[in-house]
């Protein structure tokens, strides 16, 4: 029996790091997709690679697998199970959750291996 369906998004993403005092750059809000996280220690912003930001550090060439939803809050273990499959193959992830779903980002050079591992574990992957 297949598990959740994931869709590989077309965009490449960059993960930026800023000081927590940094104001979110205006160009972030013009991006087609973006994720912002702020703590007392840092500000992290994930944007499509064509959005240029002047950050302290940047991790480039990430791809996003979207868990197609919406996923109810009563569902458990989705992110844990997916990350476990990828961890067994030593594939690093950057996970992001929204109200309706989860996104698992993997480096471009591991995306084929990640899709293969997830399919072998009965996940359906849409990547066209």
N, CA, C and O atoms as a printed pandas DataFrame, in Angstrom:
     atom_number atom_name residue_name chain_id  residue_number  x_coord  y_coord  z_coord
0              1         N          UNK        A               1    0.842   -1.184    0.000
1              2        CA          UNK        A               1    0.000    0.000    0.000
2              3         C          UNK        A               1    0.883    1.241    0.000
3              4         O          UNK        A               1    1.833    1.325    0.778
4              5         N          UNK        A               2    0.573    2.215   -0.877
5              6        CA          UNK        A               2    1.386    3.422   -0.931
6              7         C          UNK        A               2    1.100    4.332    0.256
7              8         O          UNK        A               2    0.008    4.334    0.823
8              9         N          UNK        A               3    2.106    5.090    0.603
9             10        CA          UNK        A               3    2.016    6.059    1.699
10            11         C          UNK        A               3    1.648    7.411    1.097
11            12         O          UNK        A               3    0.972    7.459    0.069
12            13         N          UNK        A               4    2.071    8.489    1.705
13            14        CA          UNK        A               4    1.765    9.812    1.186
14            15         C          UNK        A               4    2.347   10.007   -0.208
15            16         O          UNK        A               4    3.282    9.324   -0.624
16            17         N          UNK        A               5    1.758   10.962   -0.905
17            18        CA          UNK        A               5    2.270   11.377   -2.200
18            19         C          UNK        A               5    3.063   12.658   -2.014
19            20         O          UNK        A               5    2.608   13.597   -1.362
20            21         N          UNK        A               6    4.253   12.682   -2.594
21            22        CA          UNK        A               6    5.112   13.860   -2.545
22            23         C          UNK        A               6    5.315   14.372   -3.962
23            24         O          UNK        A               6    5.370   13.592   -4.912
24            25         N          UNK        A               7    5.425   15.678   -4.095
25            26        CA          UNK        A               7    5.676   16.271   -5.401
26            27         C          UNK        A               7    6.979   17.053   -5.362
27            28         O          UNK        A               7    7.182   17.893   -4.485
28            29         N          UNK        A               8    7.854   16.776   -6.310
29            30        CA          UNK        A               8    9.105   17.516   -6.430
30            31         C          UNK        A               8    8.809   18.850   -7.098
31            32         O          UNK        A               8    8.348   18.888   -8.239
32            33         N          UNK        A               9    9.071   19.944   -6.390
33            34        CA          UNK        A               9    8.852   21.269   -6.960
34            35         C          UNK        A               9    9.940   21.574   -7.983
35            36         O          UNK        A               9   11.077   21.119   -7.854
36            37         N          UNK        A              10    9.578   22.346   -8.995
37            38        CA          UNK        A              10   10.521   22.661  -10.072
38            39         C          UNK        A              10   11.665   23.550   -9.630
39            40         O          UNK        A              10   12.791   23.396  -10.104
40            41         N          UNK        A              11   11.388   24.483   -8.722
41            42        CA          UNK        A              11   12.388   25.465   -8.338
42            43         C          UNK        A              11   13.561   24.847   -7.583
43            44         O          UNK        A              11   13.442   23.822   -6.912
44            45         N          UNK        A              12   14.683   25.515   -7.727
45            46        CA          UNK        A              12   15.820   25.296   -6.847
46            47         C          UNK        A              12   15.680   26.337   -5.748
47            48         O          UNK        A              12   15.203   27.445   -5.996
48            49         N          UNK        A              13   16.095   25.986   -4.526
49            50        CA          UNK        A              13   15.973   26.895   -3.400
50            51         C          UNK        A              13   17.335   27.156   -2.771
51            52         O          UNK        A              13   18.238   26.322   -2.821
52            53         N          UNK        A              14   17.453   28.346   -2.176
53            54        CA          UNK        A              14   18.617   28.710   -1.376
54            55         C          UNK        A              14   18.137   28.937    0.053
55            56         O          UNK        A              14   17.045   29.463    0.271
56            57         N          UNK        A              15   18.956   28.541    1.023
57            58        CA          UNK        A              15   18.651   28.730    2.437
58            59         C          UNK        A              15   19.631   29.769    2.972
59            60         O          UNK        A              15   20.842   29.552    2.976
60            61         N          UNK        A              16   19.093   30.900    3.423
61            62        CA          UNK        A              16   19.900   32.031    3.875
62            63         C          UNK        A              16   19.852   32.166    5.389
63            64         O          UNK        A              16   18.841   31.870    6.026
64            65         N          UNK        A              17   20.971   32.620    5.952
65            66        CA          UNK        A              17   21.076   32.881    7.384
66            67         C          UNK        A              17   21.382   34.358    7.607
67            68         O          UNK        A              17   22.235   34.937    6.934
68            69         N          UNK        A              18   20.673   34.958    8.564
69            70        CA          UNK        A              18   20.851   36.361    8.926
70            71         C          UNK        A              18   20.922   36.475   10.446
71            72         O          UNK        A              18   20.591   35.529   11.160
72            73         N          UNK        A              19   21.351   37.627   10.933
73            74        CA          UNK        A              19   21.270   37.893   12.372
74            75         C          UNK        A              19   19.795   38.082   12.724
75            76         O          UNK        A              19   18.997   38.438   11.857
76            77         N          UNK        A              20   19.425   37.849   13.981
77            78        CA          UNK        A              20   18.010   37.982   14.346
78            79         C          UNK        A              20   17.496   39.417   14.249
79            80         O          UNK        A              20   16.286   39.635   14.184
80            81         N          UNK        A              21   18.396   40.394   14.238
81            82        CA          UNK        A              21   17.984   41.798   14.147
82            83         C          UNK        A              21   17.686   42.243   12.709
83            84         O          UNK        A              21   17.106   43.307   12.494
84            85         N          UNK        A              22   18.079   41.436   11.743
85            86        CA          UNK        A              22   17.908   41.805   10.341
86            87         C          UNK        A              22   16.427   41.913    9.981
87            88         O          UNK        A              22   15.626   41.051   10.344
88            89         N          UNK        A              23   16.080   42.963    9.275
89            90        CA          UNK        A              23   14.730   43.092    8.725
90            91         C          UNK        A              23   14.629   42.186    7.505
91            92         O          UNK        A              23   15.583   42.069    6.736
92            93         N          UNK        A              24   13.492   41.553    7.330
93            94        CA          UNK        A              24   13.301   40.674    6.169
94            95         C          UNK        A              24   13.388   41.532    4.908
95            96         O          UNK        A              24   12.644   42.502    4.765
96            97         N          UNK        A              25   14.293   41.177    3.993
97            98        CA          UNK        A              25   14.436   41.964    2.765
98            99         C          UNK        A              25   13.134   41.976    1.956
99           100         O          UNK        A              25   12.449   40.958    1.856
100          101         N          UNK        A              26   12.808   43.115    1.390
101          102        CA          UNK        A              26   11.551   43.289    0.657
102          103         C          UNK        A              26   11.408   42.307   -0.502
103          104         O          UNK        A              26   10.299   41.864   -0.800
104          105         N          UNK        A              27   12.517   41.963   -1.160
105          106        CA          UNK        A              27   12.436   41.072   -2.323
106          107         C          UNK        A              27   11.953   39.665   -1.954
107          108         O          UNK        A              27   11.489   38.925   -2.822
108          109         N          UNK        A              28   12.057   39.295   -0.691
109          110        CA          UNK        A              28   11.543   37.989   -0.252
110          111         C          UNK        A              28   10.052   37.909   -0.527
111          112         O          UNK        A              28    9.557   36.883   -0.993
112          113         N          UNK        A              29    9.338   38.984   -0.241
113          114        CA          UNK        A              29    7.881   38.980   -0.369
114          115         C          UNK        A              29    7.414   38.972   -1.823
115          116         O          UNK        A              29    6.236   38.738   -2.091
116          117         N          UNK        A              30    8.323   39.224   -2.760
117          118        CA          UNK        A              30    8.000   39.140   -4.179
118          119         C          UNK        A              30    8.246   37.740   -4.747
119          120         O          UNK        A              30    7.853   37.464   -5.880
120          121         N          UNK        A              31    8.880   36.865   -3.991
121          122        CA          UNK        A              31    9.174   35.506   -4.461
122          123         C          UNK        A              31    7.884   34.699   -4.568
123          124         O          UNK        A              31    6.921   34.943   -3.841
124          125         N          UNK        A              32    7.880   33.744   -5.477
125          126        CA          UNK        A              32    6.695   32.900   -5.679
126          127         C          UNK        A              32    6.417   32.013   -4.472
127          128         O          UNK        A              32    5.263   31.714   -4.165
128          129         N          UNK        A              33    7.474   31.595   -3.794
129          130        CA          UNK        A              33    7.384   30.764   -2.593
130          131         C          UNK        A              33    8.488   31.234   -1.662
131          132         O          UNK        A              33    9.602   31.500   -2.114
132          133         N          UNK        A              34    8.202   31.342   -0.370
133          134        CA          UNK        A              34    9.251   31.670    0.587
134          135         C          UNK        A              34    8.859   31.154    1.963
135          136         O          UNK        A              34    7.680   30.978    2.271
136          137         N          UNK        A              35    9.874   30.917    2.779
137          138        CA          UNK        A              35    9.693   30.459    4.151
138          139         C          UNK        A              35   10.592   31.316    5.036
139          140         O          UNK        A              35   11.764   31.522    4.723
140          141         N          UNK        A              36   10.047   31.809    6.131
141          142        CA          UNK        A              36   10.788   32.655    7.052
142          143         C          UNK        A              36   10.680   32.060    8.449
143          144         O          UNK        A              36    9.585   31.738    8.910
144          145         N          UNK        A              37   11.823   31.914    9.123
145          146        CA          UNK        A              37   11.851   31.465   10.521
146          147         C          UNK        A              37   12.750   32.400   11.301
147          148         O          UNK        A              37   13.844   32.745   10.854
148          149         N          UNK        A              38   12.280   32.811   12.480
149          150        CA          UNK        A              38   13.082   33.701   13.308
150          151         C          UNK        A              38   13.055   33.199   14.744
151          152         O          UNK        A              38   12.005   32.834   15.274
152          153         N          UNK        A              39   14.239   33.191   15.366
153          154        CA          UNK        A              39   14.370   32.858   16.783
154          155         C          UNK        A              39   15.181   33.970   17.440
155          156         O          UNK        A              39   15.519   34.964   16.798
156          157         N          UNK        A              40   15.486   33.797   18.711
157          158        CA          UNK        A              40   16.342   34.774   19.399
158          159         C          UNK        A              40   17.763   34.760   18.842
159          160         O          UNK        A              40   18.508   35.726   19.004
160          161         N          UNK        A              41   18.136   33.657   18.182
161          162        CA          UNK        A              41   19.511   33.484   17.713
162          163         C          UNK        A              41   19.722   33.727   16.225
163          164         O          UNK        A              41   20.845   34.003   15.802
164          165         N          UNK        A              42   18.662   33.631   15.421
165          166        CA          UNK        A              42   18.866   33.732   13.974
166          167         C          UNK        A              42   17.585   34.032   13.229
167          168         O          UNK        A              42   16.481   33.901   13.758
168          169         N          UNK        A              43   17.766   34.437   11.987
169          170        CA          UNK        A              43   16.695   34.581   11.019
170          171         C          UNK        A              43   17.089   33.718    9.834
171          172         O          UNK        A              43   18.170   33.891    9.271
172          173         N          UNK        A              44   16.222   32.792    9.451
173          174        CA          UNK        A              44   16.471   31.926    8.296
174          175         C          UNK        A              44   15.399   32.195    7.256
175          176         O          UNK        A              44   14.217   32.318    7.576
176          177         N          UNK        A              45   15.830   32.284    6.012
177          178        CA          UNK        A              45   14.895   32.525    4.916
178          179         C          UNK        A              45   15.218   31.555    3.785
179          180         O          UNK        A              45   16.368   31.414    3.370
180          181         N          UNK        A              46   14.177   30.893    3.302
181          182        CA          UNK        A              46   14.301   29.979    2.166
182          183         C          UNK        A              46   13.534   30.605    1.009
183          184         O          UNK        A              46   12.346   30.908    1.125
184          185         N          UNK        A              47   14.227   30.792   -0.104
185          186        CA          UNK        A              47   13.626   31.409   -1.290
186          187         C          UNK        A              47   14.100   30.680   -2.540
187          188         O          UNK        A              47   15.123   29.995   -2.514
188          189         N          UNK        A              48   13.350   30.827   -3.646
189          190        CA          UNK        A              48   13.848   30.287   -4.909
190          191         C          UNK        A              48   15.226   30.870   -5.229
191          192         O          UNK        A              48   15.525   32.012   -4.881
192          193         N          UNK        A              49   16.041   30.087   -5.883
193          194        CA          UNK        A              49   17.436   30.463   -6.138
194          195         C          UNK        A              49   17.584   31.742   -6.953
195          196         O          UNK        A              49   18.629   32.392   -6.900
196          197         N          UNK        A              50   16.552   32.109   -7.704
197          198        CA          UNK        A              50   16.664   33.342   -8.500
198          199         C          UNK        A              50   16.391   34.605   -7.675
199          200         O          UNK        A              50   16.452   35.713   -8.210
200          201         N          UNK        A              51   16.091   34.452   -6.387
201          202        CA          UNK        A              51   15.932   35.595   -5.489
202          203         C          UNK        A              51   17.271   35.845   -4.808
203          204         O          UNK        A              51   17.720   35.043   -3.989
204          205         N          UNK        A              52   17.893   36.945   -5.148
205          206        CA          UNK        A              52   19.227   37.256   -4.625
206          207         C          UNK        A              52   19.120   38.032   -3.318
207          208         O          UNK        A              52   18.500   39.093   -3.265
208          209         N          UNK        A              53   19.735   37.489   -2.258
209          210        CA          UNK        A              53   19.739   38.142   -0.954
210          211         C          UNK        A              53   21.171   38.290   -0.466
211          212         O          UNK        A              53   22.023   37.451   -0.758
212          213         N          UNK        A              54   21.431   39.343    0.268
213          214        CA          UNK        A              54   22.748   39.589    0.850
214          215         C          UNK        A              54   22.719   39.067    2.290
215          216         O          UNK        A              54   22.381   39.807    3.213
216          217         N          UNK        A              55   23.073   37.797    2.476
217          218        CA          UNK        A              55   22.976   37.146    3.783
218          219         C          UNK        A              55   24.355   36.842    4.348
219          220         O          UNK        A              55   25.366   36.963    3.657
220          221         N          UNK        A              56   24.378   36.443    5.626
221          222        CA          UNK        A              56   25.630   36.055    6.273
222          223         C          UNK        A              56   26.187   34.775    5.663
223          224         O          UNK        A              56   27.381   34.658    5.391
224          225         N          UNK        A              57   25.290   33.826    5.458
225          226        CA          UNK        A              57   25.642   32.533    4.853
226          227         C          UNK        A              57   24.500   32.103    3.957
227          228         O          UNK        A              57   23.352   32.499    4.157
228          229         N          UNK        A              58   24.829   31.287    2.965
229          230        CA          UNK        A              58   23.794   30.741    2.093
230          231         C          UNK        A              58   24.159   29.312    1.720
231          232         O          UNK        A              58   25.311   29.008    1.411
232          233         N          UNK        A              59   23.167   28.452    1.754
233          234        CA          UNK        A              59   23.284   27.068    1.272
234          235         C          UNK        A              59   22.489   27.015   -0.024
235          236         O          UNK        A              59   21.288   27.285   -0.026
236          237         N          UNK        A              60   23.138   26.675   -1.110
237          238        CA          UNK        A              60   22.501   26.715   -2.428
238          239         C          UNK        A              60   22.134   25.314   -2.938
239          240         O          UNK        A              60   22.598   24.293   -2.431
240          241         N          UNK        A              61   21.289   25.321   -3.951
241          242        CA          UNK        A              61   20.917   24.130   -4.731
242          243         C          UNK        A              61   20.162   23.074   -3.921
243          244         O          UNK        A              61   20.540   21.902   -3.901
244          245         N          UNK        A              62   19.104   23.504   -3.264
245          246        CA          UNK        A              62   18.196   22.595   -2.580
246          247         C          UNK        A              62   16.955   22.407   -3.430
247          248         O          UNK        A              62   16.523   23.328   -4.124
248          249         N          UNK        A              63   16.383   21.218   -3.376
249          250        CA          UNK        A              63   15.119   20.908   -4.051
250          251         C          UNK        A              63   14.092   20.555   -2.985
251          252         O          UNK        A              63   14.440   20.018   -1.933
252          253         N          UNK        A              64   12.838   20.854   -3.256
253          254        CA          UNK        A              64   11.780   20.642   -2.271
254          255         C          UNK        A              64   10.824   19.552   -2.706
255          256         O          UNK        A              64   10.327   19.550   -3.832
256          257         N          UNK        A              65   10.578   18.633   -1.801
257          258        CA          UNK        A              65    9.531   17.621   -1.957
258          259         C          UNK        A              65    8.367   18.039   -1.065
259          260         O          UNK        A              65    8.501   18.085    0.158
260          261         N          UNK        A              66    7.233   18.339   -1.675
261          262        CA          UNK        A              66    6.048   18.746   -0.932
262          263         C          UNK        A              66    5.201   17.521   -0.635
263          264         O          UNK        A              66    4.868   16.758   -1.542
264          265         N          UNK        A              67    4.853   17.328    0.623
265          266        CA          UNK        A              67    3.919   16.255    0.983
266          267         C          UNK        A              67    2.540   16.798    0.637
267          268         O          UNK        A              67    2.061   17.740    1.268
268          269         N          UNK        A              68    1.904   16.200   -0.370
269          270        CA          UNK        A              68    0.628   16.729   -0.820
270          271         C          UNK        A              68   -0.418   16.553    0.264
271          272         O          UNK        A              68   -0.554   15.475    0.843
272          273         N          UNK        A              69   -1.139   17.593    0.527
273          274        CA          UNK        A              69   -2.110   17.609    1.611
274          275         C          UNK        A              69   -3.408   18.195    1.128
275          276         O          UNK        A              69   -3.715   18.152   -0.064
276          277         N          UNK        A              70   -4.157   18.731    2.032
277          278        CA          UNK        A              70   -3.737   19.128    3.372
278          279         C          UNK        A              70   -3.625   17.946    4.330
279          280         O          UNK        A              70   -4.330   16.945    4.207
280          281         N          UNK        A              71   -2.722   18.099    5.276
281          282        CA          UNK        A              71   -2.509   17.086    6.306
282          283         C          UNK        A              71   -3.165   17.571    7.595
283          284         O          UNK        A              71   -2.930   18.698    8.030
284          285         N          UNK        A              72   -3.965   16.740    8.189
285          286        CA          UNK        A              72   -4.613   17.109    9.437
286          287         C          UNK        A              72   -3.626   17.094   10.595
287          288         O          UNK        A              72   -2.631   16.369   10.569
288          289         N          UNK        A              73   -3.913   17.899   11.607
289          290        CA          UNK        A              73   -3.043   17.960   12.773
290          291         C          UNK        A              73   -3.067   16.660   13.575
291          292         O          UNK        A              73   -2.172   16.422   14.387
292          293         N          UNK        A              74   -4.069   15.824   13.361
293          294        CA          UNK        A              74   -4.138   14.561   14.099
294          295         C          UNK        A              74   -3.227   13.494   13.493
295          296         O          UNK        A              74   -2.968   12.472   14.129
296          297         N          UNK        A              75   -2.738   13.717   12.271
297          298        CA          UNK        A              75   -1.822   12.758   11.653
298          299         C          UNK        A              75   -0.471   12.838   12.344
299          300         O          UNK        A              75    0.022   13.926   12.642
300          301         N          UNK        A              76    0.120   11.681   12.595
301          302        CA          UNK        A              76    1.411   11.655   13.287
302          303         C          UNK        A              76    2.437   10.862   12.498
303          304         O          UNK        A              76    2.093    9.950   11.745
304          305         N          UNK        A              77    3.690   11.217   12.677
305          306        CA          UNK        A              77    4.796   10.435   12.145
306          307         C          UNK        A              77    5.133   10.645   10.693
307          308         O          UNK        A              77    6.031    9.979   10.178
308          309         N          UNK        A              78    4.450   11.546   10.007
309          310        CA          UNK        A              78    4.701   11.718    8.575
310          311         C          UNK        A              78    6.130   12.185    8.325
311          312         O          UNK        A              78    6.878   11.544    7.587
312          313         N          UNK        A              79    6.498   13.283    8.929
313          314        CA          UNK        A              79    7.847   13.823    8.742
314          315         C          UNK        A              79    8.902   12.877    9.306
315          316         O          UNK        A              79    9.978   12.720    8.729
316          317         N          UNK        A              80    8.590   12.254   10.424
317          318        CA          UNK        A              80    9.519   11.302   11.037
318          319         C          UNK        A              80    9.793   10.118   10.115
319          320         O          UNK        A              80   10.939    9.698    9.958
320          321         N          UNK        A              81    8.745    9.589    9.513
321          322        CA          UNK        A              81    8.917    8.432    8.635
322          323         C          UNK        A              81    9.716    8.787    7.385
323          324         O          UNK        A              81   10.621    8.052    6.989
324          325         N          UNK        A              82    9.378    9.910    6.771
325          326        CA          UNK        A              82   10.090   10.328    5.553
326          327         C          UNK        A              82   11.559   10.617    5.866
327          328         O          UNK        A              82   12.450   10.173    5.142
328          329         N          UNK        A              83   11.808   11.360    6.943
329          330        CA          UNK        A              83   13.198   11.678    7.286
330          331         C          UNK        A              83   13.972   10.426    7.671
331          332         O          UNK        A              83   15.178   10.347    7.438
332          333         N          UNK        A              84   13.287    9.446    8.260
333          334        CA          UNK        A              84   13.943    8.177    8.600
334          335         C          UNK        A              84   14.407    7.413    7.374
335          336         O          UNK        A              84   15.508    6.862    7.353
336          337         N          UNK        A              85   13.559    7.381    6.349
337          338        CA          UNK        A              85   13.932    6.720    5.089
338          339         C          UNK        A              85   15.169    7.391    4.503
339          340         O          UNK        A              85   16.099    6.717    4.062
340          341         N          UNK        A              86   15.172    8.721    4.502
341          342        CA          UNK        A              86   16.304    9.453    3.920
342          343         C          UNK        A              86   17.552    9.353    4.794
343          344         O          UNK        A              86   18.667    9.303    4.274
344          345         N          UNK        A              87   17.379    9.325    6.093
345          346        CA          UNK        A              87   18.526    9.188    7.000
346          347         C          UNK        A              87   19.232    7.851    6.794
347          348         O          UNK        A              87   20.458    7.775    6.858
348          349         N          UNK        A              88   18.453    6.798    6.546
349          350        CA          UNK        A              88   19.060    5.480    6.302
350          351         C          UNK        A              88   19.982    5.512    5.091
351          352         O          UNK        A              88   20.943    4.746    5.018
352          353         N          UNK        A              89   19.694    6.394    4.143
353          354        CA          UNK        A              89   20.529    6.533    2.942
354          355         C          UNK        A              89   21.552    7.659    3.084
355          356         O          UNK        A              89   22.239    8.018    2.127
356          357         N          UNK        A              90   21.639    8.215    4.313
357          358        CA          UNK        A              90   22.576    9.305    4.618
358          359         C          UNK        A              90   22.333   10.549    3.765
359          360         O          UNK        A              90   23.271   11.209    3.318
360          361         N          UNK        A              91   21.051   10.852    3.551
361          362        CA          UNK        A              91   20.651   12.034    2.801
362          363         C          UNK        A              91   20.214   13.102    3.802
363          364         O          UNK        A              91   19.250   12.910    4.544
364          365         N          UNK        A              92   20.926   14.222    3.818
365          366        CA          UNK        A              92   20.589   15.330    4.706
366          367         C          UNK        A              92   19.325   16.018    4.218
367          368         O          UNK        A              92   19.067   16.099    3.017
368          369         N          UNK        A              93   18.540   16.513    5.171
369          370        CA          UNK        A              93   17.312   17.218    4.826
370          371         C          UNK        A              93   17.246   18.555    5.560
371          372         O          UNK        A              93   17.946   18.787    6.545
372          373         N          UNK        A              94   16.392   19.411    5.048
373          374        CA          UNK        A              94   15.988   20.646    5.718
374          375         C          UNK        A              94   14.470   20.612    5.668
375          376         O          UNK        A              94   13.887   20.726    4.590
376          377         N          UNK        A              95   13.826   20.457    6.803
377          378        CA          UNK        A              95   12.377   20.271    6.855
378          379         C          UNK        A              95   11.673   21.577    7.194
379          380         O          UNK        A              95   12.139   22.355    8.026
380          381         N          UNK        A              96   10.546   21.801    6.533
381          382        CA          UNK        A              96    9.718   22.974    6.779
382          383         C          UNK        A              96    8.268   22.507    6.855
383          384         O          UNK        A              96    7.813   21.715    6.030
384          385         N          UNK        A              97    7.558   23.008    7.850
385          386        CA          UNK        A              97    6.137   22.688    7.973
386          387         C          UNK        A              97    5.310   23.953    7.853
387          388         O          UNK        A              97    5.705   25.019    8.326
388          389         N          UNK        A              98    4.155   23.821    7.212
389          390        CA          UNK        A              98    3.182   24.900    7.143
390          391         C          UNK        A              98    1.905   24.411    7.810
391          392         O          UNK        A              98    1.865   23.297    8.333
392          393         N          UNK        A              99    0.884   25.218    7.797
393          394        CA          UNK        A              99   -0.377   24.831    8.415
394          395         C          UNK        A              99   -0.935   23.562    7.764
395          396         O          UNK        A              99   -1.459   22.689    8.457
396          397         N          UNK        A             100   -0.824   23.457    6.429
397          398        CA          UNK        A             100   -1.449   22.355    5.700
398          399         C          UNK        A             100   -0.536   21.193    5.335
399          400         O          UNK        A             100   -1.024   20.093    5.074
400          401         N          UNK        A             101    0.778   21.407    5.310
401          402        CA          UNK        A             101    1.633   20.330    4.806
402          403         C          UNK        A             101    3.071   20.475    5.278
403          404         O          UNK        A             101    3.404   21.382    6.042
404          405         N          UNK        A             102    3.913   19.567    4.810
405          406        CA          UNK        A             102    5.339   19.567    5.105
406          407         C          UNK        A             102    6.115   19.625    3.796
407          408         O          UNK        A             102    5.654   19.147    2.760
408          409         N          UNK        A             103    7.300   20.219    3.864
409          410        CA          UNK        A             103    8.229   20.257    2.750
410          411         C          UNK        A             103    9.543   19.676    3.238
411          412         O          UNK        A             103   10.029   20.034    4.311
412          413         N          UNK        A             104   10.114   18.785    2.453
413          414        CA          UNK        A             104   11.408   18.196    2.772
414          415         C          UNK        A             104   12.367   18.643    1.680
415          416         O          UNK        A             104   12.216   18.269    0.517
416          417         N          UNK        A             105   13.356   19.448    2.063
417          418        CA          UNK        A             105   14.346   19.915    1.103
418          419         C          UNK        A             105   15.563   19.010    1.159
419          420         O          UNK        A             105   16.052   18.662    2.233
420          421         N          UNK        A             106   16.042   18.637   -0.016
421          422        CA          UNK        A             106   17.261   17.832   -0.140
422          423         C          UNK        A             106   18.162   18.526   -1.154
423          424         O          UNK        A             106   17.683   19.234   -2.040
424          425         N          UNK        A             107   19.450   18.322   -1.020
425          426        CA          UNK        A             107   20.393   18.917   -1.966
426          427         C          UNK        A             107   20.154   18.331   -3.360
427          428         O          UNK        A             107   19.807   17.159   -3.505
428          429         N          UNK        A             108   20.346   19.170   -4.378
429          430        CA          UNK        A             108   20.134   18.743   -5.758
430          431         C          UNK        A             108   20.926   17.483   -6.092
431          432         O          UNK        A             108   20.434   16.616   -6.815
432          433         N          UNK        A             109   22.146   17.374   -5.573
433          434        CA          UNK        A             109   22.966   16.212   -5.929
434          435         C          UNK        A             109   22.500   14.912   -5.259
435          436         O          UNK        A             109   23.047   13.845   -5.538
436          437         N          UNK        A             110   21.495   14.995   -4.381
437          438        CA          UNK        A             110   20.951   13.774   -3.756
438          439         C          UNK        A             110   19.482   13.547   -4.090
439          440         O          UNK        A             110   18.889   12.579   -3.616
440          441         N          UNK        A             111   18.881   14.426   -4.901
441          442        CA          UNK        A             111   17.436   14.328   -5.136
442          443         C          UNK        A             111   17.049   13.020   -5.828
443          444         O          UNK        A             111   16.023   12.434   -5.480
444          445         N          UNK        A             112   17.827   12.551   -6.783
445          446        CA          UNK        A             112   17.511   11.289   -7.458
446          447         C          UNK        A             112   17.580   10.130   -6.480
447          448         O          UNK        A             112   16.708    9.261   -6.487
448          449         N          UNK        A             113   18.590   10.107   -5.652
449          450        CA          UNK        A             113   18.729    9.060   -4.637
450          451         C          UNK        A             113   17.586    9.135   -3.623
451          452         O          UNK        A             113   17.078    8.100   -3.191
452          453         N          UNK        A             114   17.178   10.337   -3.241
453          454        CA          UNK        A             114   16.080   10.507   -2.288
454          455         C          UNK        A             114   14.771    9.976   -2.864
455          456         O          UNK        A             114   14.033    9.266   -2.181
456          457         N          UNK        A             115   14.484   10.316   -4.113
457          458        CA          UNK        A             115   13.258    9.843   -4.756
458          459         C          UNK        A             115   13.267    8.326   -4.854
459          460         O          UNK        A             115   12.259    7.678   -4.578
460          461         N          UNK        A             116   14.382    7.768   -5.240
461          462        CA          UNK        A             116   14.501    6.312   -5.351
462          463         C          UNK        A             116   14.251    5.646   -3.989
463          464         O          UNK        A             116   13.522    4.657   -3.913
464          465         N          UNK        A             117   14.843    6.173   -2.928
465          466        CA          UNK        A             117   14.670    5.598   -1.587
466          467         C          UNK        A             117   13.220    5.693   -1.127
467          468         O          UNK        A             117   12.683    4.742   -0.561
468          469         N          UNK        A             118   12.587    6.840   -1.371
469          470        CA          UNK        A             118   11.192    7.008   -0.956
470          471         C          UNK        A             118   10.260    6.099   -1.747
471          472         O          UNK        A             118    9.338    5.517   -1.176
472          473         N          UNK        A             119   10.483    5.971   -3.034
473          474        CA          UNK        A             119    9.659    5.062   -3.847
474          475         C          UNK        A             119    9.830    3.617   -3.380
475          476         O          UNK        A             119    8.860    2.860   -3.342
476          477         N          UNK        A             120   11.041    3.235   -3.028
477          478        CA          UNK        A             120   11.286    1.872   -2.539
478          479         C          UNK        A             120   10.559    1.614   -1.226
479          480         O          UNK        A             120   10.294    0.465   -0.875
480          481         N          UNK        A             121   10.235    2.687   -0.497
481          482        CA          UNK        A             121    9.514    2.566    0.765
482          483         C          UNK        A             121    8.019    2.867    0.581
483          484         O          UNK        A             121    7.330    3.210    1.542
484          485         N          UNK        A             122    7.527    2.737   -0.643
485          486        CA          UNK        A             122    6.100    2.861   -0.989
486          487         C          UNK        A             122    5.531    4.269   -0.958
487          488         O          UNK        A             122    4.318    4.434   -0.828
488          489         N          UNK        A             123    6.377    5.293   -1.074
489          490        CA          UNK        A             123    5.874    6.644   -1.263
490          491         C          UNK        A             123    5.686    6.886   -2.750
491          492         O          UNK        A             123    6.485    6.422   -3.564
492          493         N          UNK        A             124    4.639    7.608   -3.108
493          494        CA          UNK        A             124    4.437    7.991   -4.493
494          495         C          UNK        A             124    5.077    9.365   -4.680
495          496         O          UNK        A             124    4.832   10.283   -3.897
496          497         N          UNK        A             125    5.897    9.498   -5.722
497          498        CA          UNK        A             125    6.598   10.748   -5.998
498          499         C          UNK        A             125    6.185   11.241   -7.376
499          500         O          UNK        A             125    6.295   10.520   -8.367
500          501         N          UNK        A             126    5.709   12.479   -7.423
501          502        CA          UNK        A             126    5.385   13.134   -8.686
502          503         C          UNK        A             126    6.542   14.082   -8.969
503          504         O          UNK        A             126    6.816   14.985   -8.179
504          505         N          UNK        A             127    7.220   13.879  -10.094
505          506        CA          UNK        A             127    8.373   14.745  -10.374
506          507         C          UNK        A             127    8.415   15.240  -11.806
507          508         O          UNK        A             127    9.488   15.408  -12.386
508          509         N          UNK        A             128    7.254   15.471  -12.367
509          510        CA          UNK        A             128    7.255   16.027  -13.722
510          511         C          UNK        A             128    6.635   17.392  -13.753
511          512         O          UNK        A             128    6.552   18.009  -14.815
